[in-house]
Amino acid sequence: MGQRQSEIIKNHMEVYWHDYASASKGVPITEAGLVEKASVIGRTGLMLLECGTGAWRVRSSMNTLSRELGVTTTADIGLLSIEFTCFDGDQCYTQSLCLTNTGVNTSRLNRLEHFVNDFDREGKFMTGEELHSHLDEIERIHGLYSPIALGFAAALACGCFTFLLGGGIVEMLCAFCGAGIGNFVRCKLTKHHFTLFLGITASVCSASLVYAILLKLAEVLFAVSAQHEAGYICSMLFIIPGFPFITSGIDLAKLDMRSGLERLAYAVLIILVATMTAWIMALLLHLQPVQFPALSLTLPEEIVFRLLASFGGVFGFSLMFNSPRNLAVCAALIGAVTNTFRLELVSLAGFPPAVAAFLGALLSGLMASCLKSAAGYPRISVTVPSIVIMVPGLYFYRAIYNLGILSLMDSATWFADAILIIVALPLGLIFARIVTDKTFRYCT
């Protein structure tokens, strides 16, 4: 009753995990009761889900802990929630857990993977209280980087992305500044727990506005051609949800229909809000997605610059996923090779973009499997950032833009191309996983 009116009450009540460990203090978790064992299994799964990984990986990790604790677990996993039941032969215990939000945190994902993999050597000998304290420590791994650093990461990613899409130095500089400001705004709003739609709209508006202002200044001061306005689309490509797009395809491949469809719906929702906002901003600022001015580059120069831009783009996106720098470098090295390979298949060999995307993603998955043991990071932390730069955000925007001006044939063409590529990317990773991972190969 004495609560201040200005204080916002949480819509998702907090779970006090340590209360589950109070019944068996000093007892190893393997000798604790079913409720205490289930609390460790469920909390680990929920934390993995919060990192952005797919249902198959979450369930696999929960199963690993369950086997070590001598229980059987069945789980139904979505985008934001887990309903699971643990059996120990005498009784069963069911729990429903829910997240307040979702995102991507590869640094925390890496720590959780090590926690699960080392559980048979370390975790099973700890008490429930010690395990929850250890999970508390992992849970405190929020962002490795400040909003300013993440702004620069988005600026680098979108600046490099601009070149890969055909833009020149003017478009790259304007997109660099626009994306940097836009992602900084989004990170600040997310840090203060503002809602998803507000973060998307505010960041896209900021990016588009900064791009338009800089381009106008360049026109006035340096007589830069207005044709460079096409790059404004690139300034907001940091908002494209590549991680949930890719993981949704992987979940669907393993028949985790609930998680796959929910992730796909989440990604489509972000795409629709972002592209609609960008379209409205284009109308207000009198911007059009025209073709980029042609670049005069020889074939060797084009390949070298594509390698460098792909490296920079993937490195920037990896930092946005909260990857440590050495992990970001691993993903960037793979992305530099595979994205350049994809682009050259289209420009030199005349491959359809979707086929080239499939082969590029397949190569990314194979290279990540080769580097997995040497790098020491979860495969998904390397593969997904390395192919996020292949997600056709430009195609989606042009589809919505043409739909808005009722150019239906052009809109349908852009949509068709985008959907084919979106389908091809997770398929490439899935088949790479089938080839290299026998646990993923079978329907178990």
XYZ file of C-alpha atoms in Angstrom:
444
model
C 0.000 0.000 0.000
C 2.892 2.329 0.713
C 4.432 1.741 -2.711
C 5.105 4.892 -4.697
C 2.742 5.370 -7.639
C 5.660 6.161 -9.953
C 7.222 2.728 -9.386
C 6.381 0.210 -12.107
C 5.431 -3.221 -10.822
C 7.085 -6.066 -12.743
C 4.672 -8.010 -14.923
C 6.854 -11.131 -14.554
C 7.455 -11.985 -10.909
C 10.971 -12.887 -9.861
C 11.850 -16.501 -9.011
C 13.889 -16.863 -5.812
C 16.053 -19.778 -6.852
C 17.994 -20.109 -3.614
C 14.773 -20.956 -1.765
C 14.771 -24.297 -3.582
C 18.167 -25.169 -2.073
C 17.254 -24.430 1.544
C 15.821 -27.899 2.239
C 19.097 -29.799 1.753
C 21.978 -27.574 2.780
C 25.412 -29.215 2.667
C 24.152 -32.134 0.590
C 25.539 -32.700 -2.944
C 22.959 -32.028 -5.626
C 22.955 -35.706 -6.619
C 21.578 -36.575 -3.160
C 19.077 -33.715 -3.002
C 15.363 -33.941 -3.611
C 13.634 -33.847 -6.980
C 12.449 -30.254 -6.560
C 15.983 -29.020 -5.960
C 17.365 -30.972 -8.922
C 14.584 -29.644 -11.148
C 15.353 -26.074 -10.106
C 18.942 -26.388 -11.369
C 17.854 -28.065 -14.605
C 15.098 -25.545 -15.300
C 17.131 -22.473 -14.424
C 20.003 -23.563 -16.666
C 17.600 -24.126 -19.557
C 15.953 -20.754 -19.011
C 19.310 -18.957 -18.957
C 20.356 -20.686 -22.173
C 17.067 -19.658 -23.766
C 17.679 -16.062 -22.700
C 21.009 -16.108 -24.570
C 19.164 -16.621 -27.851
C 20.104 -20.225 -28.555
C 17.560 -22.606 -30.077
C 15.303 -25.168 -28.439
C 17.415 -28.152 -29.541
C 20.475 -26.839 -27.705
C 18.426 -25.893 -24.614
C 16.841 -29.346 -24.422
C 20.184 -31.062 -25.032
C 21.762 -29.163 -22.136
C 18.834 -29.900 -19.815
C 19.101 -33.584 -20.745
C 22.831 -33.598 -19.927
C 22.183 -32.243 -16.433
C 19.247 -34.630 -15.956
C 21.331 -37.710 -16.756
C 23.986 -36.680 -14.242
C 21.308 -36.085 -11.588
C 19.527 -39.373 -12.226
C 16.224 -37.952 -13.453
C 14.297 -37.952 -16.716
C 13.198 -34.600 -18.127
C 10.719 -33.725 -20.857
C 10.532 -30.108 -21.972
C 8.337 -27.974 -24.199
C 10.351 -24.914 -25.223
C 9.243 -21.703 -26.875
C 10.839 -18.330 -27.520
C 10.244 -16.965 -24.018
C 9.095 -19.898 -21.911
C 9.842 -23.469 -20.867
C 7.380 -25.996 -19.467
C 9.175 -29.102 -18.219
C 8.607 -32.167 -16.050
C 11.221 -34.170 -14.142
C 10.708 -37.831 -13.135
C 12.878 -39.791 -10.707
C 11.000 -43.109 -10.700
C 8.927 -42.366 -7.588
C 7.505 -38.914 -8.239
C 7.395 -36.172 -10.831
C 7.696 -32.404 -10.658
C 6.423 -29.936 -13.266
C 7.442 -26.307 -13.602
C 6.620 -23.457 -15.975
C 9.269 -20.762 -16.419
C 9.094 -17.560 -18.445
C 11.478 -14.830 -19.605
C 10.673 -11.135 -19.609
C 12.539 -10.538 -22.875
C 14.839 -12.215 -25.346
C 18.139 -11.262 -26.907
C 21.568 -12.594 -27.849
C 24.491 -12.960 -25.435
C 27.193 -15.270 -26.782
C 29.546 -14.555 -23.875
C 27.031 -15.851 -21.332
C 26.139 -18.712 -23.693
C 29.794 -19.750 -23.740
C 29.940 -19.804 -19.922
C 26.739 -21.832 -19.691
C 28.009 -24.346 -22.250
C 31.146 -24.858 -20.146
C 28.985 -25.192 -17.018
C 26.952 -27.966 -18.668
C 29.945 -29.726 -20.227
C 31.885 -29.697 -16.931
C 28.924 -30.724 -14.781
C 29.972 -34.380 -14.588
C 33.423 -33.376 -13.258
C 32.510 -30.395 -11.067
C 28.827 -29.495 -10.804
C 27.465 -32.841 -9.597
C 29.644 -32.653 -6.473
C 28.393 -29.178 -5.512
C 25.395 -28.395 -3.323
C 22.254 -26.814 -4.717
C 23.150 -23.553 -2.991
C 26.611 -23.541 -4.600
C 25.180 -24.324 -8.014
C 22.672 -21.484 -7.836
C 25.421 -19.134 -6.629
C 27.496 -20.162 -9.636
C 24.521 -19.555 -11.936
C 24.041 -16.168 -10.227
C 27.588 -15.303 -11.257
C 26.968 -16.345 -14.864
C 23.676 -14.435 -14.899
C 25.516 -11.259 -13.984
C 27.308 -11.382 -17.356
C 25.234 -8.732 -19.047
C 26.838 -6.663 -21.771
C 30.591 -6.758 -22.292
C 30.358 -3.430 -24.079
C 28.868 -0.028 -23.350
C 26.137 1.530 -25.539
C 28.828 3.736 -27.105
C 30.961 0.690 -28.004
C 27.913 -1.105 -29.396
C 27.129 2.006 -31.427
C 30.586 1.812 -32.988
C 30.128 -1.937 -33.587
C 26.881 -1.293 -35.479
C 28.550 1.576 -37.345
C 31.385 -0.710 -38.465
C 29.005 -3.516 -39.424
C 26.635 -1.317 -41.428
C 29.444 0.691 -43.018
C 31.009 -2.530 -44.311
C 27.584 -3.893 -45.237
C 27.044 -0.787 -47.376
C 30.086 -1.566 -49.519
C 29.049 -5.209 -49.912
C 25.657 -4.048 -51.202
C 27.296 -1.786 -53.786
C 27.744 1.515 -51.969
C 30.779 3.777 -52.162
C 32.655 5.934 -49.671
C 29.877 8.533 -49.314
C 27.224 5.943 -48.527
C 29.606 4.096 -46.199
C 30.425 7.196 -44.134
C 26.809 8.300 -43.842
C 25.657 4.760 -42.974
C 28.506 4.477 -40.450
C 27.289 7.550 -38.570
C 23.587 6.752 -38.929
C 23.925 3.157 -37.730
C 26.175 4.182 -34.859
C 23.688 6.734 -33.538
C 20.731 4.422 -34.194
C 22.157 1.454 -32.304
C 23.320 3.705 -29.462
C 19.719 4.905 -29.073
C 18.416 1.334 -29.155
C 20.930 0.144 -26.545
C 20.097 3.009 -24.188
C 16.377 2.285 -24.480
C 16.928 -1.457 -23.981
C 19.113 -0.792 -20.942
C 16.211 1.096 -19.379
C 13.777 -1.730 -20.290
C 11.698 0.186 -22.810
C 9.421 -1.929 -24.969
C 10.584 -3.609 -28.190
C 8.535 -1.517 -30.614
C 9.748 1.763 -29.126
C 13.375 0.665 -29.385
C 12.990 -0.378 -33.028
C 11.119 2.757 -34.082
C 13.383 5.193 -32.258
C 16.596 3.608 -33.523
C 15.449 3.371 -37.164
C 14.191 6.969 -37.097
C 17.509 8.144 -35.608
C 19.587 6.260 -38.166
C 17.551 7.506 -41.142
C 17.521 11.090 -39.883
C 21.274 11.182 -39.273
C 21.925 9.739 -42.743
C 19.648 12.323 -44.401
C 21.222 15.229 -42.502
C 24.776 14.185 -43.344
C 23.930 13.624 -46.994
C 22.298 17.042 -47.201
C 25.373 18.644 -45.660
C 27.581 16.803 -48.143
C 25.409 18.062 -51.013
C 25.643 21.667 -49.810
C 29.318 21.697 -48.807
C 30.902 19.306 -51.305
C 28.358 19.122 -54.153
C 27.819 15.391 -53.574
C 25.213 13.832 -55.868
C 21.772 13.127 -54.412
C 21.974 9.638 -55.943
C 23.944 8.593 -52.849
C 20.677 8.662 -50.895
C 20.251 4.926 -51.595
C 22.560 4.127 -48.669
C 20.050 5.273 -46.074
C 18.675 1.742 -46.040
C 22.067 0.441 -44.947
C 22.147 2.764 -41.936
C 19.370 0.784 -40.248
C 20.375 -2.779 -41.144
C 21.716 -3.302 -37.602
C 18.087 -3.899 -36.602
C 17.674 -6.992 -38.824
C 17.169 -9.996 -36.466
C 19.564 -12.441 -38.083
C 20.053 -14.605 -34.987
C 16.374 -15.533 -34.438
C 15.905 -15.968 -38.201
C 18.683 -18.557 -38.345
C 17.842 -20.356 -35.094
C 14.184 -20.607 -36.115
C 15.219 -22.594 -39.180
C 17.410 -24.893 -37.081
C 14.558 -25.513 -34.628
C 12.125 -26.276 -37.435
C 14.627 -28.740 -38.899
C 14.555 -30.646 -35.580
C 10.722 -30.439 -35.469
C 10.774 -28.068 -32.502
C 7.755 -26.440 -34.093
C 6.730 -24.225 -31.200
C 10.141 -22.644 -30.757
C 10.804 -22.424 -34.500
C 7.507 -20.731 -35.317
C 7.702 -18.364 -32.344
C 11.242 -17.302 -33.286
C 10.185 -16.817 -36.886
C 7.197 -14.715 -35.811
C 9.451 -12.625 -33.554
C 11.915 -11.991 -36.390
C 9.155 -11.137 -38.874
C 7.610 -8.758 -36.343
C 10.886 -6.846 -35.998
C 11.321 -6.752 -39.772
C 7.806 -5.373 -40.302
C 8.094 -2.661 -37.647
C 11.582 -1.633 -38.823
C 10.759 -1.536 -42.527
C 7.461 0.279 -42.002
C 9.247 2.878 -39.882
C 11.983 3.267 -42.488
C 9.387 3.632 -45.250
C 7.561 6.393 -43.359
C 10.891 8.149 -42.697
C 11.733 7.884 -46.395
C 8.467 9.613 -47.269
C 9.080 12.382 -44.719
C 12.717 12.902 -45.747
C 12.094 12.445 -49.502
C 14.481 9.500 -49.782
C 14.221 6.741 -52.368
C 15.948 3.341 -52.567
C 17.547 4.020 -55.949
C 20.452 2.003 -57.312
C 23.939 2.722 -55.991
C 26.330 4.544 -58.331
C 28.620 2.027 -60.016
C 32.073 1.477 -58.472
C 35.128 1.308 -60.750
C 37.054 -1.628 -59.290
C 39.112 -4.334 -60.928
C 38.330 -7.957 -60.040
C 41.327 -8.362 -57.642
C 40.443 -5.064 -55.939
C 36.822 -6.119 -55.616
C 37.748 -9.445 -54.002
C 40.190 -7.842 -51.558
C 37.737 -5.137 -50.538
C 34.957 -7.702 -50.163
C 37.170 -9.796 -47.889
C 37.975 -6.755 -45.735
C 34.378 -5.510 -45.661
C 33.037 -8.976 -44.826
C 35.537 -9.290 -41.985
C 34.593 -5.877 -40.605
C 30.874 -6.490 -40.981
C 30.880 -9.863 -39.230
C 33.209 -8.543 -36.511
C 30.817 -5.668 -35.821
C 27.760 -7.922 -35.720
C 29.562 -10.352 -33.396
C 30.321 -7.552 -30.941
C 26.637 -6.577 -31.063
C 25.868 -10.167 -29.964
C 28.106 -9.588 -26.901
C 30.867 -11.853 -28.212
C 34.352 -11.515 -26.685
C 36.816 -10.015 -29.157
C 38.654 -13.290 -29.844
C 35.352 -15.027 -30.590
C 34.348 -12.112 -32.833
C 37.635 -12.462 -34.718
C 36.997 -16.202 -35.269
C 33.529 -15.495 -36.658
C 34.863 -12.620 -38.771
C 37.569 -14.772 -40.355
C 34.973 -17.370 -41.343
C 32.548 -14.699 -42.547
C 35.220 -12.971 -44.634
C 35.884 -16.159 -46.586
C 32.333 -17.464 -46.889
C 30.574 -14.177 -47.663
C 33.140 -13.293 -50.324
C 32.725 -16.801 -51.730
C 28.941 -16.231 -51.847
C 29.236 -12.864 -53.583
C 31.691 -14.170 -56.165
C 29.405 -17.113 -56.945
C 26.738 -14.575 -57.884
C 28.888 -12.060 -59.750
C 31.363 -14.397 -61.469
C 29.569 -17.735 -61.816
C 26.041 -16.378 -62.232
C 24.577 -18.447 -59.384
C 21.091 -17.470 -58.150
C 21.456 -15.517 -54.858
C 19.585 -18.188 -52.861
C 21.842 -21.004 -54.100
C 24.929 -18.919 -53.372
C 23.553 -18.179 -49.869
C 23.041 -21.900 -49.226
C 26.601 -22.733 -50.289
C 28.026 -19.812 -48.285
C 26.174 -20.915 -45.136
C 27.198 -24.536 -45.729
C 30.844 -23.482 -45.951
C 30.457 -21.391 -42.777
C 29.087 -24.376 -40.899
C 31.865 -26.680 -42.110
C 34.593 -24.168 -41.239
C 33.076 -23.538 -37.807
C 33.022 -27.276 -37.116
C 36.722 -27.475 -37.966
C 37.532 -24.530 -35.675
C 35.140 -25.466 -32.859
C 37.573 -27.529 -30.806
C 40.462 -25.122 -31.405
C 38.441 -22.001 -30.608
C 36.692 -23.532 -27.608
C 33.374 -21.765 -28.237
C 29.873 -23.091 -28.936
C 29.379 -23.680 -32.642
C 26.305 -21.443 -32.841
C 28.323 -18.520 -31.416
C 30.548 -18.683 -34.487
C 28.261 -19.847 -37.284
C 25.316 -17.495 -36.832
C 27.342 -14.231 -36.619
C 29.363 -15.342 -39.641
C 26.258 -15.553 -41.862
C 24.134 -12.755 -40.383
C 25.748 -10.470 -42.951
C 24.104 -12.628 -45.637
C 20.570 -11.897 -44.348
C 18.825 -9.831 -47.081
C 17.700 -6.817 -45.065
C 17.919 -4.594 -48.144
C 15.561 -6.929 -50.015
C 13.003 -6.813 -47.207
C 13.055 -3.039 -47.073
C 12.668 -2.636 -50.835
C 9.779 -5.106 -50.756
C 7.948 -3.043 -48.118
C 8.813 0.240 -49.844
C 7.407 -0.932 -53.177
C 4.376 -2.357 -51.421
C 3.787 1.027 -49.834
C 3.824 2.831 -53.178
C 1.644 0.047 -54.661
C 4.334 -1.183 -57.036
C 3.135 -4.725 -56.446
C 5.216 -6.560 -59.054
C 8.481 -5.093 -57.755
C 7.399 -5.754 -54.171
C 6.615 -9.394 -54.916
C 9.979 -9.845 -56.651
C 11.932 -8.457 -53.694
C 9.866 -10.527 -51.244
C 10.426 -13.712 -53.244
C 14.189 -13.160 -53.429
C 14.357 -12.368 -49.698
C 12.334 -15.415 -48.662
C 14.420 -17.768 -50.814
C 17.633 -16.482 -49.237
C 16.167 -16.622 -45.724
C 15.240 -20.273 -46.299
C 18.621 -21.086 -47.838
C 20.764 -19.723 -44.994
C 19.595 -22.000 -42.155
C 19.446 -24.914 -44.595
C 23.149 -24.440 -45.281
C 23.974 -24.510 -41.565
C 21.649 -27.464 -40.994
C 23.314 -29.616 -43.649
C 26.758 -28.640 -42.388
C 25.628 -29.777 -38.946
C 24.207 -33.012 -40.343
C 27.547 -33.777 -42.010
C 29.743 -32.956 -39.000
C 27.625 -33.702 -35.902
C 26.260 -37.213 -35.408
C 24.119 -36.098 -32.436
C 22.292 -33.702 -34.740
C 22.106 -36.149 -37.644
C 19.540 -38.501 -36.150
C 15.952 -37.948 -35.012
C 16.232 -39.012 -31.344
